[in-house]
Amino acid sequence: MSEIPARPTESEGPSADAPLGDAVWQSSPPGSIYDYIKVASFSIGPDGLVDQWSLRAEQLLGIPAEHAVGTDPIDAFVDPDLRERGQRKMAEILDGREWTGVVPFRAPDDGTGHRTGRGVRGLAEVYVMPTRTEDGEKAAVCIVVDVRVLRSIETDLAASQAIFGQSPFGFLLIDPDLRVRRANQRFASTFGGTPDDHRGKGVHDYLPRAEADRVSATLRRVLESGESITDMHVTGFVPGTEERRHWSVNLYRVHSGSGRPIGVAWLGTDITARRAAAREAAAARRNLALLNEAGARIGNSLDLETTARELLDVVVPGFCDLATVDLYQGLLAGDETPPGLADGSAELRRVAYSSAVSDAPLHGAGERVQLGAVHHYPFNSPCADALRTARPRTVPAEDGSLVQSTLAVPMVAHDTVVGLAQFARTKGSEPFGDRDRDLAVELAARAAVCIDNARLYRREHERALILQRSLLPPGDPEASGLDIACRYLPGEAATGRASEVGGDWFDVIELPGHRTALVVGDVMGRGLRAAVAMGELRTAVRTLAQLDLEPAEVLSQLDEIARGLGAPGGVQQATRAARRPREADLSEVYLATCVYAVYDSVTRRCTFANAGHLPPVLVEPGESALMLDVPPGLPLGVGGEPFEEVEVELPEGALLALYTDGLVESRDHPLDEGLQAFVGALTDPTQPLEDVCDQVLNTLDSHHGEDDIALLMARVQGLPTESVGDWTLPREPRSVGRAREYARRRLLDWDMEALVDTTELLVSELVTNALRYGEGEIRLRLLLDRTLVCEVWDSGLVQPRRRRARDTDEGGRGLQLVGLLSAAWGSRRTPRGKTVWFELPLPGGDTPLTDPAEALLSLF
């Protein structure tokens, strides 16, 4: 016999499937089936006594070899009650007959291999085989197995088979060669065939190459290290289908009873549905996050293009790889309604583009259009169809394009399409699904509402600007005895960004007697309503100024009007509120500040009244600028307190500045700092007023806030003494003739001979009325500037009233004659009476002179 080879290593061990011809002699490896069964053996000699007793027999039957050898086996371990029967069987066996049966025996009960008392009853399955000794005598070999061990192994095998075969999970036993040793029915039902059909296959027979390589490497790692793998995700395809499936796989190494690795157990479950649900949940969370982000980031600006860019900042790259926004060109041009055509081919402008892919083309989503370009979509294109139907459409991918999936989504707000958003995903990204389409529609709709709001705001803003500018003096106003320059800057011009229209205004109003009213005001609040309120207050100021009221009285009347602007009852409500000022509801009125000044070019005196406004600034020649101490009073609309007046004499060449708080106050600069900066900017008031205005605005540029800016500057140029004629007349009939003579001489001195006849006639009428209806002394004054003004003063309080004289009346036509011959006439109250005046245009002007004779004939 050849030498028995050494025991092979585990990796060299023969496979169970190896052919019998390849078998070799070798020692039994640990963990043999015999270790589980615990087979005991002994032999019986011709004399019927035990002549050999194995170590396993000692362990099973609890009888040491030295006690068993040479004894009757029946007496050794068979129950005494069965001794007689056992001896008969033994005789038959020695006679040459095989026998197999179950025999009760006395088993050890302390686990030490030694009997204790009678022991416990056990059952042994005995297999007796007759044999002969070398001398030819009859003998026997007995193999004994504990029936309890056999039943336990049988139960374990049944349980193992049930678990393996009836498991709802795919179960594989993979050998050290990474081949399937055993598969259960669940696995076979998924991949086809019977469990036996899968024996010997490898992972490459089930998975794509890259995935199979990854799984094979993992199996080897588990086999070598013994570390288990839980919830490993494996992706593949079921044979015969193109459906991608996902499995969760648990791997652990399997050992023999002696601890020798014999393979890897694979327990897999299909998680395709669970993964789809998880993907849906993740998509829902992502969509919700995008919607939340859209709510926070879209619509922070009232600018159309900015809002479009905000939409793209949200969707790229969180939702798509690149995106564009096109808005109707008519909408951007400020049309009342977006000019979308029924076929969707109206002109659009690309206002926003964003891409997360560096080499993606600019057109991105199917149309080769540059940012800012005006274009239109062909009638049969998906984009035109989306605009036409107000429904999203899928745009086919271009050949060779990086884009694989594009959605064209109309931007709809209040049933109006304002533009088109396109969202695109490049190759390698997941194509858009139904949920993505719904999200795209929602995002586009949110942006569309914000864009439509911006459009409506811009329309209102432009209307307010038009209204506001229409109410401001056109060009540079002219006034007698004043050189005037003004500036008005809306908030958006001052800050460089969109701002609501404010209620700032200024005005220059010419008054009789070569006097001028200077007004600057600011309605608190912003928007169209503030601009309307400003217009109403400005109109009211002009109306009150024409009544020639004192500045304090003008503000008092204006206060009552302001209190009615926001109230349902209008001016009537304001009148009632004026009667109970402490009960007025300030939430129903518009508050405003205003400074009102009246300058007399003859006396160079200026009377100020202030309603909560910033103080005027005065710069006298050779002096530093200073803020005039004018009591501020309460804002218009509050009511209940009278306004004070301050009269200031202005020297020739003095500079007066009125302004609103937008010039000197902002969020970053307090009012006091702005006022000091304004005063410091008036360093050279002798420059032309236009240059002074520009210098002030440039110097205070860092102080500009979001409010409007109104600036009114006037340089004093008093009426020269030689342009004034002033006489006092006694209260007697001869004063009429003297007045005519004084007027004639002065007009001839001024080379105004063309005005002599008309002036004499009208002066005669006014002095006669003063004698007839007035009181006290009579004062006559002629003022020559851009027009000729004649004023007649007396102490009477009764105002002249023009009436229509009948044909038979001898009088009553004087004031009618004044109205016919003069360019304007009127009367005003003074602190000591009244003044009646008329104004004549100078010869050679645009207004022709009226012939006195023709005027007289027209009255009869």
GROMACS .gro file of C-alpha atoms in nm, residues 231-600:
model
  370
  231ASP     CA    1  -2.814   4.581   0.384
  232MET     CA    2  -2.581   4.588   0.085
  233HIS     CA    3  -2.775   4.730  -0.211
  234VAL     CA    4  -2.741   4.538  -0.535
  235THR     CA    5  -2.888   4.650  -0.867
  236GLY     CA    6  -2.959   4.425  -1.163
  237PHE     CA    7  -3.220   4.297  -1.406
  238VAL     CA    8  -3.454   4.001  -1.388
  239PRO     CA    9  -3.381   3.763  -1.680
  240GLY     CA   10  -3.604   3.827  -1.977
  241THR     CA   11  -3.701   4.180  -1.869
  242GLU     CA   12  -3.550   4.528  -1.891
  243GLU     CA   13  -3.685   4.628  -1.555
  244ARG     CA   14  -3.418   4.751  -1.317
  245ARG     CA   15  -3.452   4.583  -0.978
  246HIS     CA   16  -3.293   4.657  -0.645
  247TRP     CA   17  -3.214   4.410  -0.366
  248SER     CA   18  -3.095   4.444  -0.010
  249VAL     CA   19  -2.844   4.164   0.063
  250ASN     CA   20  -2.705   4.033   0.394
  251LEU     CA   21  -2.388   3.823   0.379
  252TYR     CA   22  -2.227   3.613   0.653
  253ARG     CA   23  -1.971   3.336   0.659
  254VAL     CA   24  -2.088   2.978   0.733
  255HIS     CA   25  -1.876   2.737   0.940
  256SER     CA   26  -1.873   2.363   0.998
  257GLY     CA   27  -1.918   2.214   1.344
  258SER     CA   28  -1.546   2.236   1.403
  259GLY     CA   29  -1.537   2.603   1.296
  260ARG     CA   30  -1.403   2.547   0.944
  261PRO     CA   31  -1.538   2.806   0.688
  262ILE     CA   32  -1.740   2.626   0.427
  263GLY     CA   33  -1.896   2.922   0.236
  264VAL     CA   34  -2.103   3.240   0.250
  265ALA     CA   35  -2.475   3.265   0.314
  266TRP     CA   36  -2.663   3.514   0.093
  267LEU     CA   37  -2.997   3.644   0.219
  268GLY     CA   38  -3.157   3.888  -0.024
  269THR     CA   39  -3.489   4.071  -0.041
  270ASP     CA   40  -3.636   4.278  -0.324
  271ILE     CA   41  -3.648   4.646  -0.223
  272THR     CA   42  -3.743   4.789  -0.561
  273ALA     CA   43  -4.081   4.909  -0.436
  274ARG     CA   44  -3.933   5.033  -0.109
  275ARG     CA   45  -3.661   5.216  -0.294
  276ALA     CA   46  -3.914   5.373  -0.528
  277ALA     CA   47  -4.116   5.483  -0.225
  278ALA     CA   48  -3.803   5.624  -0.061
  279ARG     CA   49  -3.717   5.801  -0.384
  280GLU     CA   50  -4.067   5.944  -0.399
  281ALA     CA   51  -4.040   6.058  -0.037
  282ALA     CA   52  -3.700   6.215  -0.103
  283ALA     CA   53  -3.841   6.387  -0.412
  284ALA     CA   54  -4.134   6.514  -0.208
  285ARG     CA   55  -3.898   6.648   0.058
  286ARG     CA   56  -3.681   6.807  -0.207
  287ASN     CA   57  -3.982   6.963  -0.376
  288LEU     CA   58  -4.111   7.095  -0.046
  289ALA     CA   59  -3.770   7.241   0.030
  290LEU     CA   60  -3.761   7.402  -0.314
  291LEU     CA   61  -4.106   7.551  -0.264
  292ASN     CA   62  -4.004   7.685   0.076
  293GLU     CA   63  -3.690   7.832  -0.075
  294ALA     CA   64  -3.891   7.978  -0.360
  295GLY     CA   65  -4.126   8.145  -0.114
  296ALA     CA   66  -3.832   8.300   0.066
  297ARG     CA   67  -3.621   8.405  -0.234
  298ILE     CA   68  -3.860   8.486  -0.519
  299GLY     CA   69  -4.036   8.821  -0.511
  300ASN     CA   70  -3.797   9.014  -0.288
  301SER     CA   71  -3.761   9.272  -0.563
  302LEU     CA   72  -4.021   9.464  -0.759
  303ASP     CA   73  -3.800   9.447  -1.067
  304LEU     CA   74  -3.911   9.210  -1.345
  305GLU     CA   75  -3.565   9.091  -1.449
  306THR     CA   76  -3.448   9.049  -1.089
  307THR     CA   77  -3.751   8.834  -1.009
  308ALA     CA   78  -3.674   8.611  -1.309
  309ARG     CA   79  -3.316   8.567  -1.191
  310GLU     CA   80  -3.440   8.481  -0.842
  311LEU     CA   81  -3.641   8.192  -0.991
  312LEU     CA   82  -3.333   8.051  -1.161
  313ASP     CA   83  -3.127   8.087  -0.845
  314VAL     CA   84  -3.376   7.852  -0.679
  315VAL     CA   85  -3.402   7.583  -0.949
  316VAL     CA   86  -3.037   7.558  -1.060
  317PRO     CA   87  -2.886   7.318  -0.963
  318GLY     CA   88  -3.139   7.190  -0.708
  319PHE     CA   89  -3.406   7.107  -0.965
  320CYS     CA   90  -3.241   7.119  -1.307
  321ASP     CA   91  -2.902   7.171  -1.467
  322LEU     CA   92  -2.986   7.481  -1.669
  323ALA     CA   93  -3.285   7.711  -1.715
  324THR     CA   94  -3.402   8.023  -1.898
  325VAL     CA   95  -3.680   8.278  -1.855
  326ASP     CA   96  -3.839   8.469  -2.143
  327LEU     CA   97  -4.085   8.753  -2.079
  328TYR     CA   98  -4.314   8.923  -2.327
  329GLN     CA   99  -4.143   9.224  -2.477
  330GLY     CA  100  -4.461   9.426  -2.448
  331LEU     CA  101  -4.476   9.358  -2.076
  332LEU     CA  102  -4.119   9.479  -2.035
  333ALA     CA  103  -4.204   9.788  -2.238
  334GLY     CA  104  -4.475   9.879  -1.989
  335ASP     CA  105  -4.786   9.787  -2.186
  336GLU     CA  106  -5.110   9.779  -1.989
  337THR     CA  107  -5.164   9.412  -2.074
  338PRO     CA  108  -4.905   9.159  -2.198
  339PRO     CA  109  -4.945   9.149  -2.578
  340GLY     CA  110  -4.946   8.770  -2.614
  341LEU     CA  111  -5.086   8.653  -2.945
  342ALA     CA  112  -5.330   8.362  -2.970
  343ASP     CA  113  -5.071   8.154  -3.155
  344GLY     CA  114  -4.798   8.212  -2.897
  345SER     CA  115  -4.567   8.388  -3.143
  346ALA     CA  116  -4.545   8.729  -2.976
  347GLU     CA  117  -4.200   8.876  -2.921
  348LEU     CA  118  -4.023   8.779  -2.602
  349ARG     CA  119  -3.698   8.885  -2.444
  350ARG     CA  120  -3.463   8.642  -2.271
  351VAL     CA  121  -3.416   8.808  -1.933
  352ALA     CA  122  -3.245   8.533  -1.731
  353TYR     CA  123  -3.022   8.230  -1.789
  354SER     CA  124  -2.845   7.999  -1.547
  355SER     CA  125  -2.642   7.680  -1.593
  356ALA     CA  126  -2.466   7.440  -1.358
  357VAL     CA  127  -2.281   7.282  -1.651
  358SER     CA  128  -1.976   7.477  -1.759
  359ASP     CA  129  -1.976   7.362  -2.122
  360ALA     CA  130  -2.353   7.377  -2.175
  361PRO     CA  131  -2.463   7.601  -2.464
  362LEU     CA  132  -2.616   7.935  -2.376
  363HIS     CA  133  -2.949   7.854  -2.537
  364GLY     CA  134  -2.970   7.558  -2.303
  365ALA     CA  135  -3.332   7.464  -2.343
  366GLY     CA  136  -3.382   7.420  -2.714
  367GLU     CA  137  -3.365   7.775  -2.850
  368ARG     CA  138  -3.040   7.939  -2.956
  369VAL     CA  139  -3.112   8.280  -2.809
  370GLN     CA  140  -2.860   8.507  -2.641
  371LEU     CA  141  -2.933   8.661  -2.303
  372GLY     CA  142  -3.116   8.991  -2.354
  373ALA     CA  143  -3.214   8.914  -2.714
  374VAL     CA  144  -3.568   8.969  -2.843
  375HIS     CA  145  -3.711   8.669  -3.029
  376HIS     CA  146  -4.026   8.468  -3.096
  377TYR     CA  147  -4.104   8.097  -3.119
  378PRO     CA  148  -4.226   7.933  -3.441
  379PHE     CA  149  -4.595   7.848  -3.446
  380ASN     CA  150  -4.542   7.471  -3.448
  381SER     CA  151  -4.280   7.465  -3.172
  382PRO     CA  152  -4.351   7.316  -2.827
  383CYS     CA  153  -4.269   7.652  -2.668
  384ALA     CA  154  -4.527   7.837  -2.877
  385ASP     CA  155  -4.776   7.563  -2.796
  386ALA     CA  156  -4.706   7.609  -2.424
  387LEU     CA  157  -4.764   7.984  -2.453
  388ARG     CA  158  -5.077   7.928  -2.660
  389THR     CA  159  -5.239   7.671  -2.431
  390ALA     CA  160  -5.091   7.788  -2.098
  391ARG     CA  161  -4.984   7.427  -2.032
  392PRO     CA  162  -4.635   7.277  -1.991
  393ARG     CA  163  -4.482   7.096  -2.283
  394THR     CA  164  -4.182   6.865  -2.330
  395VAL     CA  165  -3.916   6.993  -2.570
  396PRO     CA  166  -3.741   6.719  -2.774
  397ALA     CA  167  -3.364   6.700  -2.727
  398GLU     CA  168  -3.145   6.817  -3.013
  399ASP     CA  169  -2.903   6.576  -3.178
  400GLY     CA  170  -2.563   6.596  -3.015
  401SER     CA  171  -2.688   6.821  -2.736
  402LEU     CA  172  -2.591   6.778  -2.374
  403VAL     CA  173  -2.956   6.824  -2.284
  404GLN     CA  174  -3.167   6.509  -2.256
  405SER     CA  175  -3.489   6.638  -2.096
  406THR     CA  176  -3.650   6.985  -2.118
  407LEU     CA  177  -3.976   7.129  -1.985
  408ALA     CA  178  -4.129   7.444  -2.136
  409VAL     CA  179  -4.355   7.590  -1.867
  410PRO     CA  180  -4.574   7.898  -1.929
  411MET     CA  181  -4.562   8.157  -1.653
  412VAL     CA  182  -4.927   8.221  -1.569
  413ALA     CA  183  -5.051   8.483  -1.323
  414HIS     CA  184  -5.419   8.563  -1.276
  415ASP     CA  185  -5.508   8.374  -1.597
  416THR     CA  186  -5.255   8.581  -1.791
  417VAL     CA  187  -4.941   8.436  -1.952
  418VAL     CA  188  -4.651   8.672  -1.884
  419GLY     CA  189  -4.368   8.461  -2.020
  420LEU     CA  190  -4.207   8.118  -2.052
  421ALA     CA  191  -3.963   7.931  -1.825
  422GLN     CA  192  -3.759   7.638  -1.957
  423PHE     CA  193  -3.597   7.383  -1.729
  424ALA     CA  194  -3.344   7.134  -1.870
  425ARG     CA  195  -3.149   6.835  -1.741
  426THR     CA  196  -2.834   6.713  -1.909
  427LYS     CA  197  -2.743   6.357  -1.996
  428GLY     CA  198  -2.669   6.150  -1.688
  429SER     CA  199  -2.939   6.321  -1.483
  430GLU     CA  200  -3.276   6.163  -1.418
  431PRO     CA  201  -3.537   6.272  -1.677
  432PHE     CA  202  -3.830   6.486  -1.564
  433GLY     CA  203  -4.129   6.294  -1.429
  434ASP     CA  204  -4.487   6.386  -1.355
  435ARG     CA  205  -4.397   6.509  -1.008
  436ASP     CA  206  -4.120   6.724  -1.156
  437ARG     CA  207  -4.364   6.868  -1.407
  438ASP     CA  208  -4.606   6.965  -1.131
  439LEU     CA  209  -4.327   7.127  -0.932
  440ALA     CA  210  -4.206   7.320  -1.236
  441VAL     CA  211  -4.557   7.454  -1.293
  442GLU     CA  212  -4.582   7.561  -0.928
  443LEU     CA  213  -4.243   7.734  -0.931
  444ALA     CA  214  -4.319   7.913  -1.258
  445ALA     CA  215  -4.659   8.023  -1.126
  446ARG     CA  216  -4.505   8.168  -0.810
  447ALA     CA  217  -4.251   8.362  -1.012
  448ALA     CA  218  -4.524   8.473  -1.255
  449VAL     CA  219  -4.734   8.618  -0.972
  450CYS     CA  220  -4.432   8.810  -0.844
  451ILE     CA  221  -4.352   8.932  -1.197
  452ASP     CA  222  -4.712   9.039  -1.248
  453ASN     CA  223  -4.706   9.220  -0.915
  454ALA     CA  224  -4.386   9.391  -1.024
  455ARG     CA  225  -4.554   9.488  -1.351
  456LEU     CA  226  -4.854   9.632  -1.168
  457TYR     CA  227  -4.627   9.812  -0.925
  458ARG     CA  228  -4.422   9.958  -1.207
  459ARG     CA  229  -4.739  10.075  -1.379
  460GLU     CA  230  -4.862  10.243  -1.061
  461HIS     CA  231  -4.515  10.380  -0.996
  462GLU     CA  232  -4.497  10.534  -1.343
  463ARG     CA  233  -4.845  10.679  -1.309
  464ALA     CA  234  -4.754  10.829  -0.974
  465LEU     CA  235  -4.439  10.976  -1.123
  466ILE     CA  236  -4.634  11.123  -1.411
  467LEU     CA  237  -4.887  11.269  -1.169
  468GLN     CA  238  -4.617  11.397  -0.940
  469ARG     CA  239  -4.412  11.557  -1.215
  470SER     CA  240  -4.721  11.707  -1.377
  471LEU     CA  241  -4.793  11.889  -1.053
  472LEU     CA  242  -4.443  12.033  -1.018
  473PRO     CA  243  -4.357  12.369  -1.177
  474PRO     CA  244  -4.243  12.319  -1.538
  475GLY     CA  245  -3.884  12.417  -1.597
  476ASP     CA  246  -3.728  12.687  -1.383
  477PRO     CA  247  -3.997  12.915  -1.236
  478GLU     CA  248  -3.967  13.293  -1.269
  479ALA     CA  249  -4.049  13.542  -0.997
  480SER     CA  250  -4.017  13.915  -0.950
  481GLY     CA  251  -3.706  14.007  -0.752
  482LEU     CA  252  -3.580  13.649  -0.725
  483ASP     CA  253  -3.336  13.430  -0.916
  484ILE     CA  254  -3.471  13.076  -0.871
  485ALA     CA  255  -3.325  12.728  -0.926
  486CYS     CA  256  -3.483  12.400  -0.821
  487ARG     CA  257  -3.421  12.026  -0.822
  488TYR     CA  258  -3.653  11.731  -0.777
  489LEU     CA  259  -3.512  11.376  -0.756
  490PRO     CA  260  -3.740  11.074  -0.702
  491GLY     CA  261  -3.617  10.813  -0.457
  492GLU     CA  262  -3.508  10.575  -0.733
  493ALA     CA  263  -3.291  10.841  -0.890
  494ALA     CA  264  -3.126  10.920  -0.559
  495THR     CA  265  -3.055  10.561  -0.461
  496GLY     CA  266  -3.018  10.387  -0.796
  497ARG     CA  267  -3.289  10.131  -0.721
  498ALA     CA  268  -3.667  10.118  -0.746
  499SER     CA  269  -3.854  10.305  -0.476
  500GLU     CA  270  -4.215  10.403  -0.422
  501VAL     CA  271  -4.312  10.754  -0.523
  502GLY     CA  272  -4.320  10.996  -0.235
  503GLY     CA  273  -4.527  11.304  -0.166
  504ASP     CA  274  -4.256  11.572  -0.188
  505TRP     CA  275  -4.341  11.889  -0.376
  506PHE     CA  276  -4.235  12.251  -0.420
  507ASP     CA  277  -4.397  12.548  -0.586
  508VAL     CA  278  -4.332  12.909  -0.680
  509ILE     CA  279  -4.650  13.122  -0.686
  510GLU     CA  280  -4.652  13.483  -0.811
  511LEU     CA  281  -4.866  13.711  -0.597
  512PRO     CA  282  -4.992  14.061  -0.663
  513GLY     CA  283  -4.755  14.348  -0.596
  514HIS     CA  284  -4.448  14.167  -0.726
  515ARG     CA  285  -4.457  13.932  -0.435
  516THR     CA  286  -4.380  13.561  -0.453
  517ALA     CA  287  -4.489  13.264  -0.244
  518LEU     CA  288  -4.228  12.990  -0.201
  519VAL     CA  289  -4.361  12.650  -0.090
  520VAL     CA  290  -4.195  12.320  -0.006
  521GLY     CA  291  -4.393  12.027   0.139
  522ASP     CA  292  -4.377  11.655   0.205
  523VAL     CA  293  -4.674  11.419   0.245
  524MET     CA  294  -4.588  11.138   0.486
  525GLY     CA  295  -4.623  10.799   0.320
  526ARG     CA  296  -4.545  10.665  -0.023
  527GLY     CA  297  -4.718  10.540  -0.333
  528LEU     CA  298  -4.993  10.661  -0.560
  529ARG     CA  299  -5.217  10.776  -0.273
  530ALA     CA  300  -4.938  10.990  -0.132
  531ALA     CA  301  -4.882  11.144  -0.477
  532VAL     CA  302  -5.257  11.217  -0.510
  533ALA     CA  303  -5.265  11.371  -0.163
  534MET     CA  304  -4.965  11.583  -0.258
  535GLY     CA  305  -5.147  11.702  -0.570
  536GLU     CA  306  -5.454  11.799  -0.369
  537LEU     CA  307  -5.248  11.989  -0.114
  538ARG     CA  308  -5.050  12.167  -0.384
  539THR     CA  309  -5.371  12.273  -0.557
  540ALA     CA  310  -5.512  12.391  -0.226
  541VAL     CA  311  -5.196  12.594  -0.156
  542ARG     CA  312  -5.224  12.767  -0.494
  543THR     CA  313  -5.591  12.843  -0.433
  544LEU     CA  314  -5.527  12.983  -0.087
  545ALA     CA  315  -5.229  13.183  -0.212
  546GLN     CA  316  -5.446  13.357  -0.471
  547LEU     CA  317  -5.671  13.472  -0.187
  548ASP     CA  318  -5.362  13.660  -0.067
  549LEU     CA  319  -5.394  13.527   0.287
  550GLU     CA  320  -5.118  13.564   0.540
  551PRO     CA  321  -4.877  13.263   0.556
  552ALA     CA  322  -5.006  13.149   0.897
  553GLU     CA  323  -5.364  13.164   0.773
  554VAL     CA  324  -5.273  12.969   0.460
  555LEU     CA  325  -5.130  12.685   0.673
  556SER     CA  326  -5.433  12.688   0.903
  557GLN     CA  327  -5.667  12.643   0.610
  558LEU     CA  328  -5.437  12.383   0.459
  559ASP     CA  329  -5.437  12.192   0.788
  560GLU     CA  330  -5.815  12.153   0.773
  561ILE     CA  331  -5.794  12.031   0.414
  562ALA     CA  332  -5.521  11.780   0.499
  563ARG     CA  333  -5.733  11.634   0.777
  564GLY     CA  334  -6.003  11.551   0.526
  565LEU     CA  335  -5.788  11.387   0.258
  566GLY     CA  336  -5.794  11.041   0.414
  567ALA     CA  337  -6.141  11.064   0.572
  568PRO     CA  338  -6.458  10.930   0.405
  569GLY     CA  339  -6.624  11.270   0.432
  570GLY     CA  340  -6.352  11.457   0.248
  571VAL     CA  341  -6.337  11.829   0.312
  572GLN     CA  342  -6.661  11.826   0.512
  573GLN     CA  343  -6.509  11.570   0.745
  574ALA     CA  344  -6.204  11.790   0.774
  575THR     CA  345  -6.421  12.089   0.864
  576ARG     CA  346  -6.595  11.892   1.139
  577ALA     CA  347  -6.260  11.768   1.265
  578ALA     CA  348  -6.134  12.125   1.277
  579ARG     CA  349  -6.414  12.210   1.520
  580ARG     CA  350  -6.307  11.930   1.756
  581PRO     CA  351  -5.933  11.899   1.688
  582ARG     CA  352  -5.854  11.686   1.990
  583GLU     CA  353  -6.099  11.418   1.875
  584ALA     CA  354  -5.963  11.383   1.523
  585ASP     CA  355  -5.859  11.033   1.422
  586LEU     CA  356  -5.509  11.059   1.277
  587SER     CA  357  -5.543  10.718   1.111
  588GLU     CA  358  -5.798  10.873   0.872
  589VAL     CA  359  -5.585  11.166   0.754
  590TYR     CA  360  -5.267  11.221   0.559
  591LEU     CA  361  -5.003  11.401   0.761
  592ALA     CA  362  -4.780  11.643   0.577
  593THR     CA  363  -4.516  11.900   0.655
  594CYS     CA  364  -4.493  12.232   0.476
  595VAL     CA  365  -4.307  12.561   0.491
  596TYR     CA  366  -4.478  12.861   0.329
  597ALA     CA  367  -4.293  13.189   0.267
  598VAL     CA  368  -4.404  13.514   0.100
  599TYR     CA  369  -4.132  13.739  -0.038
  600ASP     CA  370  -4.194  14.106  -0.122
   0.00000   0.00000   0.00000
